[in-house]
XYZ file of C-alpha atoms in Angstrom:
544
model
C 18.940 -2.546 35.725
C 15.807 -4.037 33.995
C 16.554 -1.705 30.958
C 20.070 -2.935 30.787
C 19.153 -6.545 31.037
C 16.506 -6.078 28.066
C 19.219 -4.204 26.104
C 21.646 -7.175 26.593
C 19.017 -9.559 25.471
C 18.224 -7.655 22.355
C 21.883 -7.365 21.502
C 22.476 -11.090 21.980
C 19.476 -11.836 19.701
C 20.959 -9.722 16.894
C 24.386 -11.022 17.425
C 22.910 -14.542 17.140
C 21.012 -13.589 14.078
C 24.156 -12.142 12.353
C 26.113 -15.173 13.106
C 23.465 -17.406 11.851
C 23.265 -15.468 8.398
C 27.087 -15.593 8.120
C 27.203 -19.278 8.723
C 24.728 -19.983 5.985
C 26.180 -21.800 2.872
C 25.687 -20.574 -0.669
C 25.422 -23.115 -3.650
C 28.412 -23.145 -5.979
C 26.413 -23.973 -9.168
C 27.834 -27.360 -9.691
C 24.532 -29.614 -9.723
C 24.876 -33.048 -8.685
C 22.263 -35.844 -8.078
C 22.712 -38.305 -5.204
C 20.769 -41.346 -4.649
C 20.124 -41.907 -0.764
C 19.744 -45.043 1.043
C 17.113 -44.769 3.604
C 14.887 -47.286 5.835
C 11.369 -48.074 4.982
C 8.929 -45.191 5.379
C 5.272 -44.314 4.730
C 5.172 -40.812 5.924
C 6.990 -37.700 4.897
C 7.820 -34.291 6.496
C 9.407 -31.635 4.244
C 10.554 -28.165 5.227
C 13.130 -25.355 4.199
C 12.729 -24.378 0.485
C 12.805 -27.850 -0.760
C 11.043 -28.857 -3.964
C 9.838 -32.262 -3.439
C 8.649 -34.380 -6.585
C 6.681 -37.263 -5.313
C 5.814 -40.354 -7.191
C 4.256 -43.836 -6.362
C 5.924 -47.002 -7.403
C 6.691 -50.705 -6.497
C 10.060 -49.717 -4.914
C 10.834 -46.690 -2.665
C 13.692 -44.366 -3.485
C 15.138 -41.081 -2.505
C 17.334 -38.830 -4.735
C 18.703 -35.422 -3.996
C 19.540 -32.851 -6.785
C 21.287 -29.952 -5.519
C 24.604 -27.921 -5.563
C 27.662 -30.285 -4.800
C 28.775 -28.384 -1.840
C 25.166 -28.454 -0.374
C 24.602 -32.203 -0.578
C 25.879 -32.700 2.907
C 23.599 -30.236 4.385
C 20.425 -31.644 2.892
C 19.089 -34.201 5.412
C 17.061 -37.330 4.407
C 16.472 -39.216 7.525
C 13.894 -41.844 8.673
C 12.526 -42.260 12.224
C 9.709 -44.444 13.053
C 8.616 -44.711 9.478
C 8.686 -40.921 8.800
C 10.921 -39.563 6.158
C 12.102 -36.082 7.277
C 13.596 -33.764 4.428
C 15.283 -30.643 5.828
C 18.368 -28.532 5.404
C 21.147 -27.061 7.474
C 22.023 -23.302 6.958
C 21.490 -23.120 3.198
C 21.155 -19.891 1.358
C 20.835 -19.299 -2.254
C 20.789 -22.730 -3.519
C 20.967 -23.233 -7.375
C 18.714 -26.224 -6.928
C 17.392 -28.034 -3.972
C 15.030 -30.820 -5.639
C 14.283 -34.102 -3.923
C 12.806 -36.951 -5.832
C 10.908 -39.475 -3.645
C 9.102 -42.591 -4.854
C 6.734 -44.112 -2.227
C 4.895 -47.463 -2.153
C 2.453 -46.121 0.516
C 1.672 -42.797 1.908
C -0.081 -42.335 5.336
C 0.901 -38.730 5.943
C 2.551 -35.824 4.127
C 3.390 -32.542 6.101
C 4.968 -29.625 4.251
C 6.096 -26.365 5.949
C 8.441 -23.366 5.605
C 8.757 -22.579 1.895
C 8.600 -26.302 0.629
C 6.797 -27.026 -2.531
C 5.299 -30.534 -3.186
C 4.430 -31.696 -6.646
C 2.960 -35.094 -7.423
C 4.347 -36.503 -10.641
C 2.035 -39.488 -10.501
C -1.271 -40.356 -8.841
C -1.034 -41.472 -5.195
C -3.237 -44.558 -4.363
C -3.529 -45.225 -0.580
C -6.228 -46.431 1.975
C -5.992 -43.472 4.316
C -3.785 -40.446 4.367
C -3.174 -36.945 5.744
C -2.068 -33.834 3.799
C -0.968 -31.067 5.932
C 0.696 -27.754 5.185
C 1.726 -24.617 7.010
C 3.822 -21.528 6.616
C 4.268 -20.664 2.948
C 4.262 -24.206 1.737
C 2.511 -25.340 -1.504
C 1.219 -28.782 -2.430
C -0.338 -30.036 -5.679
C -1.174 -33.634 -5.679
C -3.680 -36.186 -7.268
C -4.938 -38.698 -4.771
C -7.189 -41.690 -4.644
C -7.971 -42.989 -1.157
C -10.823 -44.244 0.890
C -10.274 -41.589 3.525
C -8.331 -38.361 3.327
C -7.642 -35.550 6.047
C -6.183 -32.222 4.721
C -5.193 -29.219 6.950
C -3.895 -25.860 5.351
C -2.774 -23.038 7.741
C -0.690 -20.034 7.635
C -0.213 -18.629 4.126
C 0.106 -22.027 2.539
C -1.595 -23.080 -0.713
C -2.828 -26.580 -1.652
C -4.312 -27.896 -4.878
C -5.647 -31.467 -4.689
C -7.363 -33.684 -7.181
C -9.285 -36.130 -5.172
C -11.235 -39.409 -5.556
C -12.213 -40.626 -2.145
C -15.054 -41.960 0.099
C -14.568 -39.437 2.882
C -12.905 -36.156 3.022
C -12.085 -33.942 5.992
C -10.482 -30.407 5.279
C -9.427 -27.713 7.702
C -8.327 -24.209 6.233
C -7.153 -21.514 8.569
C -5.057 -18.171 8.683
C -4.785 -16.927 5.133
C -4.423 -20.179 3.590
C -6.027 -21.313 0.142
C -7.265 -24.811 -0.623
C -8.609 -25.806 -3.848
C -10.017 -29.381 -4.367
C -11.373 -30.974 -7.552
C -12.616 -34.534 -8.037
C -15.230 -36.807 -6.641
C -16.089 -37.893 -2.896
C -19.089 -39.317 -1.140
C -18.891 -37.100 1.985
C -16.957 -33.775 2.596
C -16.698 -32.098 6.066
C -14.846 -28.822 6.034
C -14.041 -26.084 8.489
C -12.784 -22.722 7.202
C -11.690 -20.012 9.678
C -9.487 -16.709 9.946
C -9.088 -15.480 6.425
C -9.008 -18.846 4.899
C -10.469 -19.730 1.401
C -11.780 -23.050 0.191
C -12.493 -23.452 -3.572
C -14.344 -26.847 -3.818
C -17.177 -26.128 -6.288
C -15.507 -28.394 -8.742
C -15.343 -31.010 -6.052
C -18.469 -33.214 -6.618
C -19.829 -34.805 -3.570
C -22.840 -36.531 -2.337
C -23.011 -34.762 1.068
C -21.179 -31.777 2.271
C -21.023 -30.272 5.732
C -19.320 -26.834 5.861
C -18.414 -24.771 8.799
C -17.198 -21.162 7.950
C -16.150 -18.551 10.585
C -14.201 -15.374 10.830
C -13.693 -13.758 7.375
C -13.469 -17.258 5.664
C -14.948 -18.078 2.389
C -15.910 -21.504 0.873
C -17.349 -22.587 -2.430
C -18.823 -26.094 -2.383
C -20.813 -28.518 -4.299
C -23.094 -31.271 -3.072
C -25.471 -33.591 -5.254
C -27.600 -34.654 -2.417
C -27.351 -32.439 0.712
C -25.548 -29.416 2.043
C -25.341 -28.501 5.632
C -23.785 -25.094 6.374
C -22.884 -23.306 9.611
C -21.778 -19.640 8.947
C -20.606 -17.189 11.535
C -18.594 -13.873 11.589
C -18.000 -12.050 8.277
C -17.618 -15.207 6.201
C -19.563 -16.615 3.288
C -20.473 -19.739 1.532
C -21.194 -20.232 -2.286
C -22.655 -23.474 -3.480
C -23.598 -25.053 -6.709
C -27.478 -25.576 -7.254
C -28.004 -27.296 -10.615
C -27.035 -24.603 -13.119
C -26.626 -21.736 -10.739
C -24.144 -20.462 -8.131
C -25.810 -19.145 -4.922
C -24.346 -17.366 -1.930
C -25.001 -17.307 1.670
C -23.581 -14.227 3.659
C -25.948 -14.177 6.750
C -24.775 -16.064 9.953
C -26.761 -19.075 10.888
C -27.286 -22.795 10.134
C -28.569 -23.976 6.891
C -29.661 -27.312 5.281
C -30.297 -27.775 1.586
C -31.403 -30.934 -0.313
C -31.005 -31.199 -3.992
C -32.876 -33.226 -6.708
C -31.737 -34.166 -10.312
C -28.055 -33.854 -9.741
C -27.305 -37.782 -9.049
C -25.692 -38.010 -12.422
C -23.236 -35.006 -12.344
C -19.835 -36.376 -12.587
C -17.786 -33.061 -12.737
C -18.432 -29.250 -12.548
C -16.339 -26.437 -14.273
C -16.776 -22.917 -13.125
C -15.003 -19.814 -14.473
C -14.758 -18.052 -11.366
C -12.892 -14.889 -12.868
C -15.651 -14.205 -15.324
C -17.097 -11.093 -13.492
C -13.449 -9.750 -13.075
C -12.720 -9.925 -16.721
C -15.869 -8.332 -18.241
C -15.023 -4.563 -17.041
C -17.525 -1.882 -16.773
C -18.626 0.788 -19.206
C -17.582 3.603 -16.977
C -13.920 2.656 -17.346
C -13.937 2.333 -21.117
C -12.901 4.736 -23.787
C -14.053 4.739 -27.415
C -12.294 6.459 -30.274
C -13.084 6.774 -33.999
C -11.218 8.774 -36.817
C -13.436 10.356 -39.518
C -12.476 11.207 -43.161
C -11.024 14.529 -42.161
C -8.420 13.048 -39.648
C -10.564 14.277 -36.775
C -10.918 11.839 -33.669
C -14.242 11.339 -31.991
C -13.767 10.323 -28.354
C -16.640 8.967 -26.195
C -15.723 8.860 -22.428
C -18.606 7.616 -20.388
C -21.535 9.779 -21.604
C -19.345 12.478 -22.854
C -18.421 12.974 -26.372
C -15.425 15.264 -27.620
C -14.219 15.934 -31.146
C -10.379 16.646 -31.285
C -8.376 17.855 -34.389
C -5.282 15.890 -34.836
C -2.866 18.078 -36.844
C -0.716 18.227 -33.709
C -0.763 16.362 -30.406
C -3.567 17.253 -28.180
C -4.232 16.947 -24.449
C -7.700 17.255 -23.003
C -8.461 17.307 -19.381
C -12.040 16.259 -18.331
C -12.595 16.267 -14.455
C -9.847 13.985 -12.975
C -9.084 12.409 -16.392
C -6.568 13.452 -19.037
C -7.120 12.425 -22.633
C -3.864 12.487 -24.887
C -4.042 12.360 -28.672
C -0.982 12.071 -30.578
C -0.108 12.796 -34.159
C -1.302 9.445 -35.394
C -4.625 9.798 -33.833
C -3.843 7.267 -31.127
C -5.809 7.915 -27.804
C -4.602 7.354 -24.267
C -6.689 7.849 -21.077
C -5.007 8.692 -17.713
C -6.821 8.940 -14.385
C -5.383 11.926 -12.324
C -5.351 11.051 -8.618
C -5.355 14.053 -6.215
C -2.399 13.639 -3.873
C -3.605 12.821 -0.319
C -2.370 11.465 2.906
C -2.529 7.559 2.671
C -2.230 5.724 5.934
C -1.447 2.033 6.696
C -4.410 0.553 8.343
C -6.361 -1.206 5.722
C -5.091 -4.744 4.679
C -4.570 -8.065 6.265
C -2.323 -8.757 9.310
C -1.010 -12.121 10.557
C 0.811 -12.771 13.767
C 1.048 -14.688 17.023
C -0.659 -13.736 20.121
C -0.688 -14.556 23.958
C -1.173 -13.000 27.205
C 1.204 -11.672 29.855
C 0.865 -11.240 33.772
C 0.916 -7.628 35.274
C 4.695 -8.358 35.684
C 5.141 -8.700 31.861
C 6.024 -12.425 32.179
C 4.395 -15.681 31.696
C 4.457 -16.996 35.318
C 0.739 -17.569 35.672
C -0.694 -18.274 39.082
C -0.987 -21.953 40.093
C -4.694 -21.900 39.772
C -4.281 -20.976 36.010
C -0.984 -22.663 35.165
C -2.778 -24.688 32.450
C -2.995 -21.437 30.356
C 0.440 -22.268 28.851
C 0.300 -21.974 25.165
C 1.553 -23.388 21.841
C 2.795 -20.069 20.336
C 3.318 -21.590 16.924
C -0.228 -22.253 16.718
C -1.589 -19.274 18.613
C -2.483 -17.127 15.649
C -3.756 -13.535 15.370
C -5.588 -12.575 12.182
C -6.813 -8.974 11.373
C -8.801 -8.013 8.617
C -8.847 -4.129 8.398
C -11.588 -3.411 5.781
C -12.168 0.335 6.154
C -9.654 3.200 6.380
C -10.260 7.024 6.918
C -7.028 9.390 6.845
C -6.590 12.950 8.004
C -3.842 14.951 6.917
C -2.187 17.042 9.540
C 1.243 18.425 8.218
C 1.863 18.392 4.362
C 0.968 14.671 3.871
C 3.939 13.687 6.127
C 1.939 13.485 9.282
C -1.582 12.422 9.654
C -4.286 10.584 11.664
C -5.520 7.124 10.635
C -8.750 5.556 11.832
C -11.133 2.908 10.301
C -12.750 -0.298 11.006
C -11.617 -3.928 11.294
C -12.138 -7.416 12.437
C -9.750 -9.157 14.631
C -9.384 -12.981 15.636
C -7.239 -13.892 18.695
C -6.698 -17.781 18.544
C -5.071 -18.936 21.893
C -3.924 -22.664 21.314
C -3.198 -24.131 24.830
C -0.403 -26.587 25.424
C -2.491 -28.777 27.636
C -5.617 -30.800 27.179
C -7.461 -28.007 29.242
C -11.003 -27.302 29.523
C -12.366 -23.906 30.464
C -15.525 -23.776 32.601
C -17.604 -20.596 33.540
C -18.618 -21.233 37.216
C -21.117 -19.284 39.092
C -18.433 -17.223 40.654
C -15.320 -17.328 38.440
C -13.446 -19.074 35.626
C -12.273 -22.577 36.377
C -9.665 -24.522 34.284
C -9.287 -28.504 34.466
C -7.619 -31.224 32.563
C -9.874 -33.482 30.731
C -10.727 -36.468 32.891
C -11.604 -38.831 30.094
C -8.672 -40.901 28.690
C -8.933 -39.199 25.345
C -6.288 -38.265 22.655
C -6.362 -34.627 22.479
C -5.467 -32.849 19.242
C -6.263 -29.255 20.408
C -7.633 -26.991 22.928
C -8.053 -23.420 22.114
C -9.863 -20.242 22.947
C -10.997 -17.836 20.292
C -12.106 -14.154 20.532
C -13.551 -12.014 17.784
C -13.390 -8.271 18.042
C -14.821 -5.447 15.910
C -11.945 -3.010 16.085
C -11.540 0.931 15.680
C -8.074 2.514 15.599
C -6.870 5.981 16.167
C -3.165 6.302 15.238
C -0.723 8.992 14.501
C 1.521 8.252 11.622
C 4.642 9.774 9.951
C 5.716 9.241 6.480
C 9.074 10.023 4.784
C 7.763 10.147 1.119
C 4.100 11.108 0.959
C 4.357 10.972 -2.950
C 4.919 7.060 -2.969
C 3.306 4.376 -0.876
C 5.936 1.857 -2.451
C 8.939 3.884 -1.707
C 8.415 5.335 1.669
C 9.205 4.400 5.274
C 6.447 4.982 7.875
C 5.921 4.784 11.538
C 2.639 4.962 13.377
C 1.537 4.520 17.115
C -1.745 4.887 18.881
C -4.587 2.915 20.396
C -7.046 0.247 19.004
C -10.467 -0.248 20.620
C -12.155 -3.356 20.518
C -15.618 -4.666 21.053
C -15.846 -8.455 21.636
C -18.670 -9.821 19.298
C -17.737 -13.525 19.727
C -16.087 -15.968 21.904
C -15.804 -19.707 22.093
C -13.625 -22.653 23.238
C -12.873 -25.482 20.898
C -11.722 -28.986 21.957
C -10.868 -31.659 19.324
C -10.043 -35.088 20.508
C -10.297 -38.866 19.560
C -12.569 -41.163 21.540
C -12.449 -43.799 18.864
C -13.494 -41.289 16.298
C -12.553 -37.766 15.639
C -14.832 -35.297 17.797
C -15.238 -31.483 18.122
C -16.682 -29.643 20.989
C -17.630 -25.981 21.141
C -18.351 -23.927 24.206
C -19.807 -20.518 23.156
C -19.557 -19.067 26.780
C -17.998 -15.591 27.409
C -15.803 -17.064 30.246
C -16.147 -13.714 32.224
C -14.129 -11.845 29.589
C -14.513 -8.108 29.350
C -16.743 -7.044 26.452
C -14.338 -4.183 25.429
C -10.709 -3.893 25.269
C -8.183 -0.874 24.514
C -4.745 -1.930 23.046
C -1.734 0.289 22.399
C -0.305 -0.352 18.948
C 2.915 0.449 17.005
C 3.656 -0.185 13.365
C 6.846 0.392 11.227
C 7.452 -0.557 7.649
C 8.607 0.182 4.099
C 6.073 0.257 1.234
C 3.309 -2.127 1.763
C 5.125 -4.363 4.249
C 4.706 -3.610 7.835
C 5.352 -5.180 11.224
C 3.002 -4.414 14.162
C 2.941 -5.132 17.895
C -0.067 -4.613 20.242
C -0.367 -4.661 24.153
C -3.569 -4.431 25.793
C -4.175 -1.680 28.234
C -7.197 -3.410 29.813
C -7.237 -6.901 31.441
C -8.680 -9.775 29.487
C -10.903 -10.950 32.180
C -13.432 -9.280 34.509
C -11.887 -8.345 37.786
C -11.952 -11.328 40.616
C -13.496 -13.598 37.848
C -10.449 -14.985 36.207
C -6.683 -14.405 36.072
C -5.205 -10.791 35.560
C -3.853 -11.129 32.051
C -2.993 -8.720 29.173
C -3.062 -9.976 25.758
C -0.337 -9.084 23.191
C 0.354 -9.767 19.579
C 3.240 -9.443 17.111
C 2.974 -9.926 13.455
C 3.244 -8.531 9.809
C 0.718 -6.786 7.679
C 0.210 -6.336 4.111
C -1.342 -2.888 3.273
C -4.213 -2.787 0.825
C -2.884 -2.573 -2.762
C -5.874 -0.894 -4.274
C -4.527 2.513 -3.002
C -1.349 2.376 -4.760
């Protein structure tokens, strides 16, 4: 009966998905522009695949440029001063541009596949710039105080002139900031990336965890808190220096008070190449070609086309004396472990439901913000049957971010874990529990086409062992000013875990699911819960 029930649920979901796709409208190619009359607003939320062109002027305006038959499906509504830009069942729009002129901007939030581009500088006293999903924001801002949050796979490029800037980067998001500020406080986690070495500040406070990385600049003082596998790069007079070891650091700088801007060519090392990958050729008076590959020299006569094999390299010389170098890769079984994985995670009871005991009912989660990030950095493959079937193992780092739906605090008592609501009358932004694991998989993988990693279906299943190397609870609230508390207790969690894992995909795109075979907490010390995760993974492209 339970199997039949689950099958019916899956069938209904597939039916609803098919109906939703069929109900989507396609643009007819007849582009029109429509001015919309809306109430006064000073905040904007944009989603779908909308392109928002934002400017500042003396009078607010909203104009929609899209296919004629899609105009009525593009929503521009104002509620409590918030302009919401969204769409209903739109597919393959020829254009979906919205032009907005604001007089004041207190908040901008972009999600989905939205793209926001500022066409004029934005001047405001205080503002928040938030992006998630695959959204992109490109703005020039001048403000007294700016808060920016970038999550998911979103990308923001901000040119800023401000007194105080607070930034948060999480997931696989990217944030680049250039400009000037007095104070900059940043938190980078997951596999997030902050590029702010061209953001000239007086004082910077940077906290980096997980596999995050940050490049920053401070004229007077830099405070850095580094944990996990992250790194911090900073500008010191004319040099770039890097911190790669966990710990707390504080640096004071002299002689940089007059610095107004910094420009760094961050791709310089990548463009220089190495001598080992170069080939040099020269044609003499007799028509012979002299080839130097690494430390080896070969002279080839070019009356006819010639092919020379040297180790795993092939050198081809045509009738004109032109030389081409090819690297010959030995065919081998190539699994799908190494790469970046992003998903959602949670925990189930022994009955595989979310019906937590009353003592632990506060563990309900916000699943849209309960993010799992896996950085699998090493892979070892063993061929079993003609490169179609093989074993996959390796190493990785996993971050499980459990975002609670309540303003709950976790307390490690003398006998067990206790949960409680915060008794202070604070405005809570977040309450979450974060685990970090060093992981080791053992999977059996089948591939339909072992000769191509791009054009092959693959299925794998197995187990992943995990050693918990870090745990903390984080609480963010407002008691008149924005506060962050961290509790680095282990909360009676088991030091090791064993997950069942399954993957399926085509090419470099995979979906994965895990379910823990071991409980999250020690016996009789906390609730009996079994973590799970579901998401997508991008296989390492260097093996293609």
